[in-house]
């Protein structure tokens, strides 16, 4: 059974449909190095004094940057996956120089800004209203979850760790109190009996 399905919920109705679930049944993989290269390529492309084919011969924009799910399928002005909107038109378009919002200049504030974390980031979105709850048998809550799994490229123990972040959005008209959120990890690295997991 299952209680969650891929895709965002409609902002107004807190519903999902099979087409959206199928369209968002994937994980976007963004690397800081790829975003930095794209930014440099685009800035060269729009500079009349620069020839991008000389600096970046054969460059192809990575698929997950091209197909980044920055805009919601319900046409709400709210961003879905965080992105840098170069021309502030409210629409993700890689041809305008827009890119997944990862902290390339170490200027974003993790307490206030919504952006991708880490040197490699896996981003996906899922909901609990795409179908019946066949695992728990409970009612749908109208919850959308925007998830990140990320890793850091360092020269210490952090290099061997992965981190997870979940942004939980109540799209329903209900108010939930005394809400608890938990995660289950069963990642077996080598011998299953000596793995360590931490959480906040």
CSV table of C-alpha atoms in Angstrom, one decimal:
chain,number,residue,atom,x,y,z
A,1,UNK,CA,0.0,0.0,0.0
A,2,UNK,CA,0.9,3.6,-0.2
A,3,UNK,CA,-0.2,7.0,1.2
A,4,UNK,CA,1.9,9.3,-1.0
A,5,UNK,CA,2.1,10.0,-4.7
A,6,UNK,CA,4.4,12.1,-6.9
A,7,UNK,CA,3.6,15.7,-7.8
A,8,UNK,CA,2.4,19.0,-6.3
A,9,UNK,CA,-1.2,19.7,-5.3
A,10,UNK,CA,-3.4,22.4,-6.9
A,11,UNK,CA,-3.0,25.5,-4.7
A,12,UNK,CA,-6.7,26.3,-4.6
A,13,UNK,CA,-8.3,22.8,-4.5
A,14,UNK,CA,-5.6,20.7,-2.8
A,15,UNK,CA,-6.2,18.0,-5.4
A,16,UNK,CA,-3.9,16.1,-7.8
A,17,UNK,CA,-4.6,14.1,-10.9
A,18,UNK,CA,-3.0,11.1,-12.6
A,19,UNK,CA,-1.5,13.3,-15.4
A,20,UNK,CA,0.4,15.5,-12.9
A,21,UNK,CA,1.4,12.5,-10.8
A,22,UNK,CA,2.9,10.9,-13.9
A,23,UNK,CA,4.6,14.1,-15.0
A,24,UNK,CA,6.3,14.6,-11.6
A,25,UNK,CA,7.2,11.0,-11.1
A,26,UNK,CA,11.0,11.8,-11.2
A,27,UNK,CA,13.8,13.2,-9.2
A,28,UNK,CA,15.8,16.3,-10.4
A,29,UNK,CA,19.5,16.1,-9.9
A,30,UNK,CA,21.3,19.4,-9.7
A,31,UNK,CA,25.1,19.9,-9.0
A,32,UNK,CA,26.5,23.3,-7.9
A,33,UNK,CA,29.3,22.9,-10.5
A,34,UNK,CA,26.8,22.4,-13.3
A,35,UNK,CA,24.9,25.5,-12.3
A,36,UNK,CA,28.1,27.6,-12.1
A,37,UNK,CA,29.0,26.4,-15.6
A,38,UNK,CA,25.6,27.2,-17.0
A,39,UNK,CA,25.7,30.7,-15.5
A,40,UNK,CA,29.1,31.3,-17.0
A,41,UNK,CA,27.9,29.9,-20.4
A,42,UNK,CA,24.8,32.1,-20.4
A,43,UNK,CA,26.7,35.3,-19.4
A,44,UNK,CA,29.1,34.6,-22.3
A,45,UNK,CA,26.2,33.9,-24.6
A,46,UNK,CA,24.6,37.3,-24.0
A,47,UNK,CA,27.9,39.2,-24.1
A,48,UNK,CA,28.6,40.3,-27.7
A,49,UNK,CA,32.3,40.3,-26.9
A,50,UNK,CA,32.3,36.6,-25.9
A,51,UNK,CA,31.9,33.5,-28.0
A,52,UNK,CA,30.5,30.6,-25.9
A,53,UNK,CA,31.5,28.0,-28.5
A,54,UNK,CA,35.2,29.0,-28.0
A,55,UNK,CA,35.0,28.8,-24.2
A,56,UNK,CA,32.6,25.8,-23.9
A,57,UNK,CA,32.9,23.8,-27.1
A,58,UNK,CA,30.0,21.3,-27.4
A,59,UNK,CA,28.3,22.5,-24.3
A,60,UNK,CA,24.8,21.1,-23.7
A,61,UNK,CA,22.7,22.5,-20.9
A,62,UNK,CA,22.1,19.6,-18.5
A,63,UNK,CA,18.6,18.1,-18.7
A,64,UNK,CA,17.6,18.8,-15.1
A,65,UNK,CA,18.5,22.5,-15.5
A,66,UNK,CA,16.6,22.7,-18.8
A,67,UNK,CA,13.5,20.9,-17.3
A,68,UNK,CA,13.6,22.3,-13.8
A,69,UNK,CA,10.1,22.3,-12.3
A,70,UNK,CA,10.1,26.0,-11.3
A,71,UNK,CA,6.5,26.7,-12.2
A,72,UNK,CA,3.5,25.1,-10.7
A,73,UNK,CA,1.2,23.1,-13.1
A,74,UNK,CA,-1.8,25.0,-11.8
A,75,UNK,CA,-0.3,28.3,-13.1
A,76,UNK,CA,-0.1,29.7,-9.6
A,77,UNK,CA,2.4,32.5,-9.3
A,78,UNK,CA,4.0,30.7,-6.4
A,79,UNK,CA,7.3,29.0,-7.3
A,80,UNK,CA,7.4,25.2,-7.1
A,81,UNK,CA,11.1,24.2,-7.1
A,82,UNK,CA,13.2,27.3,-6.1
A,83,UNK,CA,14.9,29.1,-9.0
A,84,UNK,CA,16.7,32.3,-9.8
A,85,UNK,CA,14.4,34.4,-12.0
A,86,UNK,CA,16.9,36.5,-14.0
A,87,UNK,CA,14.4,38.8,-15.6
A,88,UNK,CA,11.8,38.7,-12.8
A,89,UNK,CA,9.0,37.6,-15.1
A,90,UNK,CA,7.7,34.9,-12.7
A,91,UNK,CA,8.3,32.1,-15.2
A,92,UNK,CA,11.2,29.6,-15.2
A,93,UNK,CA,12.8,29.7,-18.7
A,94,UNK,CA,16.4,28.5,-19.1
A,95,UNK,CA,16.7,30.5,-22.3
A,96,UNK,CA,16.3,33.7,-20.2
A,97,UNK,CA,19.2,32.6,-18.0
A,98,UNK,CA,17.0,31.2,-15.2
A,99,UNK,CA,18.6,28.4,-13.2
A,100,UNK,CA,17.8,26.2,-10.1
A,101,UNK,CA,18.4,28.4,-7.1
A,102,UNK,CA,21.5,26.9,-5.4
A,103,UNK,CA,23.7,29.1,-3.3
A,104,UNK,CA,26.5,29.8,-5.9
A,105,UNK,CA,27.7,32.9,-4.3
A,106,UNK,CA,27.3,32.0,-0.6
A,107,UNK,CA,25.0,35.0,-0.2
A,108,UNK,CA,21.7,33.2,0.6
A,109,UNK,CA,20.3,33.0,4.1
A,110,UNK,CA,19.1,29.5,5.1
A,111,UNK,CA,16.8,31.0,7.7
A,112,UNK,CA,14.8,33.1,5.2
A,113,UNK,CA,15.6,32.0,1.7
A,114,UNK,CA,14.1,29.0,-0.1
A,115,UNK,CA,16.9,27.4,-2.1
A,116,UNK,CA,18.7,24.1,-2.8
A,117,UNK,CA,21.3,22.9,-0.4
A,118,UNK,CA,24.6,21.2,-0.8
A,119,UNK,CA,27.0,20.6,-3.7
A,120,UNK,CA,24.7,18.0,-5.2
A,121,UNK,CA,21.0,18.2,-4.6
A,122,UNK,CA,18.2,15.8,-5.5
A,123,UNK,CA,14.8,17.5,-5.5
A,124,UNK,CA,11.3,16.0,-5.8
A,125,UNK,CA,7.7,16.7,-4.8
A,126,UNK,CA,5.0,14.4,-3.5
A,127,UNK,CA,1.5,14.6,-1.9
A,128,UNK,CA,-1.0,12.6,0.1
A,129,UNK,CA,-4.1,13.5,-2.0
A,130,UNK,CA,-3.3,11.7,-5.3
A,131,UNK,CA,-5.2,8.6,-4.4
A,132,UNK,CA,-6.6,6.6,-1.5
A,133,UNK,CA,-4.4,5.8,1.5
A,134,UNK,CA,-4.1,2.1,1.1
A,135,UNK,CA,-1.2,1.8,3.6
A,136,UNK,CA,-2.6,3.5,6.6
A,137,UNK,CA,-6.3,3.6,5.7
A,138,UNK,CA,-6.5,7.2,6.9
A,139,UNK,CA,-8.2,10.2,5.3
A,140,UNK,CA,-6.3,12.5,2.9
A,141,UNK,CA,-4.9,15.6,4.6
A,142,UNK,CA,-4.2,17.7,1.5
A,143,UNK,CA,-0.4,17.9,2.2
A,144,UNK,CA,2.3,18.7,-0.4
A,145,UNK,CA,5.9,17.8,0.5
A,146,UNK,CA,8.9,19.4,-1.3
A,147,UNK,CA,11.9,17.2,-0.6
A,148,UNK,CA,15.6,17.6,-0.9
A,149,UNK,CA,18.4,15.1,-0.5
A,150,UNK,CA,21.8,16.6,-0.6
A,151,UNK,CA,25.5,16.1,-0.1
A,152,UNK,CA,28.5,18.3,0.5
A,153,UNK,CA,31.9,18.0,-1.2
A,154,UNK,CA,34.4,18.4,1.7
A,155,UNK,CA,37.6,17.0,2.9
A,156,UNK,CA,36.2,15.7,6.2
A,157,UNK,CA,33.4,13.4,7.5
A,158,UNK,CA,30.7,15.6,5.9
A,159,UNK,CA,31.9,14.2,2.5
A,160,UNK,CA,30.5,10.8,3.5
A,161,UNK,CA,27.1,11.9,4.7
A,162,UNK,CA,23.8,12.7,3.0
A,163,UNK,CA,21.2,15.1,4.4
A,164,UNK,CA,17.4,15.4,3.9
A,165,UNK,CA,15.1,18.4,4.1
A,166,UNK,CA,11.3,18.4,3.8
A,167,UNK,CA,9.1,21.4,3.3
A,168,UNK,CA,5.6,20.4,4.3
A,169,UNK,CA,2.7,22.6,3.0
A,170,UNK,CA,-0.9,22.2,4.2
A,171,UNK,CA,-2.9,22.9,1.0
A,172,UNK,CA,-6.2,22.0,2.6
A,173,UNK,CA,-8.7,24.2,4.4
A,174,UNK,CA,-8.2,22.1,7.6
A,175,UNK,CA,-6.1,23.2,10.5
A,176,UNK,CA,-4.0,20.4,12.0
A,177,UNK,CA,-2.8,20.8,15.6
A,178,UNK,CA,-0.4,18.5,17.5
A,179,UNK,CA,1.2,17.4,14.3
A,180,UNK,CA,4.1,15.0,14.3
A,181,UNK,CA,6.3,14.2,11.4
A,182,UNK,CA,8.7,11.3,11.2
A,183,UNK,CA,10.9,9.6,8.7
A,184,UNK,CA,12.0,6.0,8.3
A,185,UNK,CA,15.5,5.2,7.0
A,186,UNK,CA,16.7,1.7,6.2
A,187,UNK,CA,19.9,2.5,4.4
A,188,UNK,CA,22.2,-0.6,4.6
A,189,UNK,CA,25.9,0.4,4.0
A,190,UNK,CA,27.8,-2.9,4.0
A,191,UNK,CA,26.9,-4.8,7.2
A,192,UNK,CA,23.4,-3.8,8.2
A,193,UNK,CA,24.1,-4.0,12.0
A,194,UNK,CA,26.6,-1.2,12.3
A,195,UNK,CA,25.0,1.7,10.5
A,196,UNK,CA,24.4,5.0,12.2
A,197,UNK,CA,21.6,7.4,11.5
A,198,UNK,CA,21.0,10.8,13.0
A,199,UNK,CA,18.1,13.2,12.7
A,200,UNK,CA,16.9,16.6,13.8
